[in-house]
């Protein structure tokens, strides 16, 4: 445990760097899961999170990662609270998070509320060659929030983060 009890702003900076266990190239903050790091009425710190999916299997690992940072920051008494409303949306992914996903071969989603574009034979752009001649291969990828697409130009498969 840290000998120094860090203030809420310093703890927030540290919590914002906790990586997502399923997509470790992106922080929970860039993914939009961290909603707040704030003191409560009793003086304890509270981290408010919203899971990407109800029943997300990564939530125990997410909470453990946050609790480790809280303890290391001198706040072993801090709490992690899940809120389900408003529901998480891919619109909460930061521009930096979208950039990191793209750099790692995962196509970030478009706006969640936008109407789907009508494309005849054109899909999400391939992160390997840039072609839009892509098609779905599987509705589910490594995680429930991903789909697997295949590029008909370079024949590579890649993940696409679904818009929600």
PDB file of N, CA and C in Angstrom, residues 29-83:
ATOM      1  N   UNK A  29     -10.797   4.305 -19.486  1.00  0.00           N
ATOM      2  CA  UNK A  29     -11.270   5.679 -19.693  1.00  0.00           C
ATOM      3  C   UNK A  29     -11.497   5.942 -21.179  1.00  0.00           C
ATOM      4  N   UNK A  30     -10.543   5.538 -22.037  1.00  0.00           N
ATOM      5  CA  UNK A  30     -10.712   5.748 -23.473  1.00  0.00           C
ATOM      6  C   UNK A  30     -11.856   4.916 -24.036  1.00  0.00           C
ATOM      7  N   UNK A  31     -12.156   3.801 -23.380  1.00  0.00           N
ATOM      8  CA  UNK A  31     -13.285   2.972 -23.797  1.00  0.00           C
ATOM      9  C   UNK A  31     -14.616   3.569 -23.332  1.00  0.00           C
ATOM     10  N   UNK A  32     -14.565   4.502 -22.380  1.00  0.00           N
ATOM     11  CA  UNK A  32     -15.788   5.136 -21.887  1.00  0.00           C
ATOM     12  C   UNK A  32     -16.439   4.398 -20.742  1.00  0.00           C
ATOM     13  N   UNK A  33     -15.725   3.460 -20.128  1.00  0.00           N
ATOM     14  CA  UNK A  33     -16.267   2.671 -19.019  1.00  0.00           C
ATOM     15  C   UNK A  33     -16.193   3.447 -17.704  1.00  0.00           C
ATOM     16  N   UNK A  34     -15.135   4.242 -17.506  1.00  0.00           N
ATOM     17  CA  UNK A  34     -14.978   5.035 -16.279  1.00  0.00           C
ATOM     18  C   UNK A  34     -15.888   6.254 -16.394  1.00  0.00           C
ATOM     19  N   UNK A  35     -16.844   6.357 -15.526  1.00  0.00           N
ATOM     20  CA  UNK A  35     -17.791   7.476 -15.572  1.00  0.00           C
ATOM     21  C   UNK A  35     -17.395   8.586 -14.604  1.00  0.00           C
ATOM     22  N   UNK A  36     -16.825   8.221 -13.433  1.00  0.00           N
ATOM     23  CA  UNK A  36     -16.443   9.250 -12.449  1.00  0.00           C
ATOM     24  C   UNK A  36     -15.494   8.645 -11.431  1.00  0.00           C
ATOM     25  N   UNK A  37     -14.645   9.499 -10.882  1.00  0.00           N
ATOM     26  CA  UNK A  37     -13.823   9.179  -9.717  1.00  0.00           C
ATOM     27  C   UNK A  37     -14.059  10.359  -8.790  1.00  0.00           C
ATOM     28  N   UNK A  38     -14.743  10.095  -7.664  1.00  0.00           N
ATOM     29  CA  UNK A  38     -15.208  11.213  -6.836  1.00  0.00           C
ATOM     30  C   UNK A  38     -15.262  10.828  -5.371  1.00  0.00           C
ATOM     31  N   UNK A  39     -15.089  11.820  -4.497  1.00  0.00           N
ATOM     32  CA  UNK A  39     -15.266  11.543  -3.068  1.00  0.00           C
ATOM     33  C   UNK A  39     -16.760  11.407  -2.745  1.00  0.00           C
ATOM     34  N   UNK A  40     -17.064  10.577  -1.765  1.00  0.00           N
ATOM     35  CA  UNK A  40     -18.449  10.404  -1.325  1.00  0.00           C
ATOM     36  C   UNK A  40     -18.673  11.198  -0.047  1.00  0.00           C
ATOM     37  N   UNK A  41     -19.905  11.215   0.425  1.00  0.00           N
ATOM     38  CA  UNK A  41     -20.245  11.969   1.642  1.00  0.00           C
ATOM     39  C   UNK A  41     -19.456  11.499   2.860  1.00  0.00           C
ATOM     40  N   UNK A  42     -19.099  10.210   2.907  1.00  0.00           N
ATOM     41  CA  UNK A  42     -18.346   9.704   4.065  1.00  0.00           C
ATOM     42  C   UNK A  42     -16.835   9.863   3.903  1.00  0.00           C
ATOM     43  N   UNK A  43     -16.400  10.533   2.828  1.00  0.00           N
ATOM     44  CA  UNK A  43     -14.980  10.808   2.637  1.00  0.00           C
ATOM     45  C   UNK A  43     -14.230   9.765   1.834  1.00  0.00           C
ATOM     46  N   UNK A  44     -14.832   8.625   1.576  1.00  0.00           N
ATOM     47  CA  UNK A  44     -14.173   7.591   0.765  1.00  0.00           C
ATOM     48  C   UNK A  44     -14.260   7.974  -0.710  1.00  0.00           C
ATOM     49  N   UNK A  45     -13.336   7.466  -1.498  1.00  0.00           N
ATOM     50  CA  UNK A  45     -13.410   7.679  -2.942  1.00  0.00           C
ATOM     51  C   UNK A  45     -14.295   6.610  -3.564  1.00  0.00           C
ATOM     52  N   UNK A  46     -14.943   6.990  -4.644  1.00  0.00           N
ATOM     53  CA  UNK A  46     -15.796   6.060  -5.373  1.00  0.00           C
ATOM     54  C   UNK A  46     -15.481   6.186  -6.858  1.00  0.00           C
ATOM     55  N   UNK A  47     -15.300   5.042  -7.499  1.00  0.00           N
ATOM     56  CA  UNK A  47     -15.127   4.995  -8.948  1.00  0.00           C
ATOM     57  C   UNK A  47     -16.426   4.444  -9.518  1.00  0.00           C
ATOM     58  N   UNK A  48     -17.026   5.207 -10.409  1.00  0.00           N
ATOM     59  CA  UNK A  48     -18.288   4.813 -11.032  1.00  0.00           C
ATOM     60  C   UNK A  48     -17.963   4.297 -12.433  1.00  0.00           C
ATOM     61  N   UNK A  49     -18.424   3.073 -12.724  1.00  0.00           N
ATOM     62  CA  UNK A  49     -18.173   2.457 -14.024  1.00  0.00           C
ATOM     63  C   UNK A  49     -19.476   1.979 -14.651  1.00  0.00           C
ATOM     64  N   UNK A  50     -19.487   1.938 -15.964  1.00  0.00           N
ATOM     65  CA  UNK A  50     -20.616   1.390 -16.709  1.00  0.00           C
ATOM     66  C   UNK A  50     -20.081   0.288 -17.608  1.00  0.00           C
ATOM     67  N   UNK A  51     -20.558  -0.944 -17.431  1.00  0.00           N
ATOM     68  CA  UNK A  51     -20.072  -2.043 -18.283  1.00  0.00           C
ATOM     69  C   UNK A  51     -20.521  -1.861 -19.727  1.00  0.00           C
ATOM     70  N   UNK A  52     -19.713  -2.384 -20.641  1.00  0.00           N
ATOM     71  CA  UNK A  52     -20.064  -2.294 -22.057  1.00  0.00           C
ATOM     72  C   UNK A  52     -21.264  -3.174 -22.388  1.00  0.00           C
ATOM     73  N   UNK A  53     -21.412  -4.242 -21.657  1.00  0.00           N
ATOM     74  CA  UNK A  53     -22.544  -5.156 -21.817  1.00  0.00           C
ATOM     75  C   UNK A  53     -23.048  -5.539 -20.439  1.00  0.00           C
ATOM     76  N   UNK A  54     -24.345  -5.711 -20.302  1.00  0.00           N
ATOM     77  CA  UNK A  54     -24.906  -6.252 -19.070  1.00  0.00           C
ATOM     78  C   UNK A  54     -24.430  -7.695 -18.969  1.00  0.00           C
ATOM     79  N   UNK A  55     -23.782  -8.025 -17.866  1.00  0.00           N
ATOM     80  CA  UNK A  55     -23.238  -9.367 -17.705  1.00  0.00           C
ATOM     81  C   UNK A  55     -21.890  -9.548 -18.377  1.00  0.00           C
ATOM     82  N   UNK A  56     -21.196  -8.455 -18.653  1.00  0.00           N
ATOM     83  CA  UNK A  56     -19.881  -8.527 -19.299  1.00  0.00           C
ATOM     84  C   UNK A  56     -18.955  -9.408 -18.456  1.00  0.00           C
ATOM     85  N   UNK A  57     -18.365 -10.442 -19.046  1.00  0.00           N
ATOM     86  CA  UNK A  57     -17.515 -11.349 -18.274  1.00  0.00           C
ATOM     87  C   UNK A  57     -16.210 -10.705 -17.802  1.00  0.00           C
ATOM     88  N   UNK A  58     -15.866  -9.545 -18.327  1.00  0.00           N
ATOM     89  CA  UNK A  58     -14.621  -8.875 -17.922  1.00  0.00           C
ATOM     90  C   UNK A  58     -14.795  -8.016 -16.670  1.00  0.00           C
ATOM     91  N   UNK A  59     -16.019  -7.850 -16.173  1.00  0.00           N
ATOM     92  CA  UNK A  59     -16.245  -6.942 -15.039  1.00  0.00           C
ATOM     93  C   UNK A  59     -15.439  -7.309 -13.794  1.00  0.00           C
ATOM     94  N   UNK A  60     -15.311  -8.575 -13.393  1.00  0.00           N
ATOM     95  CA  UNK A  60     -14.471  -8.863 -12.223  1.00  0.00           C
ATOM     96  C   UNK A  60     -13.025  -8.427 -12.415  1.00  0.00           C
ATOM     97  N   UNK A  61     -12.473  -8.636 -13.614  1.00  0.00           N
ATOM     98  CA  UNK A  61     -11.094  -8.217 -13.886  1.00  0.00           C
ATOM     99  C   UNK A  61     -10.987  -6.692 -13.924  1.00  0.00           C
ATOM    100  N   UNK A  62     -11.992  -6.026 -14.468  1.00  0.00           N
ATOM    101  CA  UNK A  62     -12.011  -4.557 -14.504  1.00  0.00           C
ATOM    102  C   UNK A  62     -12.016  -4.012 -13.080  1.00  0.00           C
ATOM    103  N   UNK A  63     -12.916  -4.536 -12.252  1.00  0.00           N
ATOM    104  CA  UNK A  63     -12.994  -4.067 -10.864  1.00  0.00           C
ATOM    105  C   UNK A  63     -11.706  -4.359 -10.107  1.00  0.00           C
ATOM    106  N   UNK A  64     -11.104  -5.517 -10.335  1.00  0.00           N
ATOM    107  CA  UNK A  64      -9.852  -5.863  -9.654  1.00  0.00           C
ATOM    108  C   UNK A  64      -8.733  -4.906 -10.057  1.00  0.00           C
ATOM    109  N   UNK A  65      -8.667  -4.553 -11.337  1.00  0.00           N
ATOM    110  CA  UNK A  65      -7.654  -3.606 -11.800  1.00  0.00           C
ATOM    111  C   UNK A  65      -7.835  -2.234 -11.178  1.00  0.00           C
ATOM    112  N   UNK A  66      -9.073  -1.794 -11.068  1.00  0.00           N
ATOM    113  CA  UNK A  66      -9.360  -0.489 -10.453  1.00  0.00           C
ATOM    114  C   UNK A  66      -9.052  -0.528  -8.964  1.00  0.00           C
ATOM    115  N   UNK A  67      -9.475  -1.605  -8.293  1.00  0.00           N
ATOM    116  CA  UNK A  67      -9.213  -1.725  -6.847  1.00  0.00           C
ATOM    117  C   UNK A  67      -7.709  -1.750  -6.550  1.00  0.00           C
ATOM    118  N   UNK A  68      -6.929  -2.377  -7.404  1.00  0.00           N
ATOM    119  CA  UNK A  68      -5.476  -2.400  -7.206  1.00  0.00           C
ATOM    120  C   UNK A  68      -4.906  -0.983  -7.269  1.00  0.00           C
ATOM    121  N   UNK A  69      -5.354  -0.194  -8.238  1.00  0.00           N
ATOM    122  CA  UNK A  69      -4.889   1.188  -8.355  1.00  0.00           C
ATOM    123  C   UNK A  69      -5.330   2.002  -7.143  1.00  0.00           C
ATOM    124  N   UNK A  70      -6.555   1.794  -6.697  1.00  0.00           N
ATOM    125  CA  UNK A  70      -7.053   2.525  -5.527  1.00  0.00           C
ATOM    126  C   UNK A  70      -6.220   2.202  -4.292  1.00  0.00           C
ATOM    127  N   UNK A  71      -5.919   0.947  -4.095  1.00  0.00           N
ATOM    128  CA  UNK A  71      -5.114   0.532  -2.943  1.00  0.00           C
ATOM    129  C   UNK A  71      -3.705   1.104  -3.035  1.00  0.00           C
ATOM    130  N   UNK A  72      -3.099   1.008  -4.224  1.00  0.00           N
ATOM    131  CA  UNK A  72      -1.754   1.550  -4.434  1.00  0.00           C
ATOM    132  C   UNK A  72      -1.714   3.066  -4.247  1.00  0.00           C
ATOM    133  N   UNK A  73      -2.853   3.715  -4.400  1.00  0.00           N
ATOM    134  CA  UNK A  73      -2.948   5.170  -4.262  1.00  0.00           C
ATOM    135  C   UNK A  73      -3.300   5.597  -2.842  1.00  0.00           C
ATOM    136  N   UNK A  74      -3.329   4.628  -1.920  1.00  0.00           N
ATOM    137  CA  UNK A  74      -3.614   4.943  -0.524  1.00  0.00           C
ATOM    138  C   UNK A  74      -5.085   4.966  -0.171  1.00  0.00           C
ATOM    139  N   UNK A  75      -5.921   4.343  -1.015  1.00  0.00           N
ATOM    140  CA  UNK A  75      -7.370   4.326  -0.780  1.00  0.00           C
ATOM    141  C   UNK A  75      -7.924   2.895  -0.784  1.00  0.00           C
ATOM    142  N   UNK A  76      -7.473   2.044   0.147  1.00  0.00           N
ATOM    143  CA  UNK A  76      -7.991   0.673   0.170  1.00  0.00           C
ATOM    144  C   UNK A  76      -9.474   0.621   0.541  1.00  0.00           C
ATOM    145  N   UNK A  77      -9.987   1.710   1.111  1.00  0.00           N
ATOM    146  CA  UNK A  77     -11.397   1.778   1.511  1.00  0.00           C
ATOM    147  C   UNK A  77     -12.296   2.310   0.394  1.00  0.00           C
ATOM    148  N   UNK A  78     -11.723   2.631  -0.756  1.00  0.00           N
ATOM    149  CA  UNK A  78     -12.509   3.184  -1.869  1.00  0.00           C
ATOM    150  C   UNK A  78     -13.469   2.129  -2.414  1.00  0.00           C
ATOM    151  N   UNK A  79     -14.487   2.601  -3.091  1.00  0.00           N
ATOM    152  CA  UNK A  79     -15.518   1.714  -3.641  1.00  0.00           C
ATOM    153  C   UNK A  79     -15.555   1.814  -5.164  1.00  0.00           C
ATOM    154  N   UNK A  80     -15.975   0.718  -5.770  1.00  0.00           N
ATOM    155  CA  UNK A  80     -16.233   0.685  -7.205  1.00  0.00           C
ATOM    156  C   UNK A  80     -17.710   0.384  -7.350  1.00  0.00           C
ATOM    157  N   UNK A  81     -18.423   1.288  -8.049  1.00  0.00           N
ATOM    158  CA  UNK A  81     -19.872   1.124  -8.193  1.00  0.00           C
ATOM    159  C   UNK A  81     -20.233   1.067  -9.672  1.00  0.00           C
ATOM    160  N   UNK A  82     -21.003   0.039 -10.025  1.00  0.00           N
ATOM    161  CA  UNK A  82     -21.493  -0.087 -11.394  1.00  0.00           C
ATOM    162  C   UNK A  82     -22.816   0.644 -11.529  1.00  0.00           C
ATOM    163  N   UNK A  83     -22.935   1.426 -12.600  1.00  0.00           N
ATOM    164  CA  UNK A  83     -24.213   2.038 -12.944  1.00  0.00           C
ATOM    165  C   UNK A  83     -24.594   1.549 -14.344  1.00  0.00           C
TER     166      UNK A  83
END
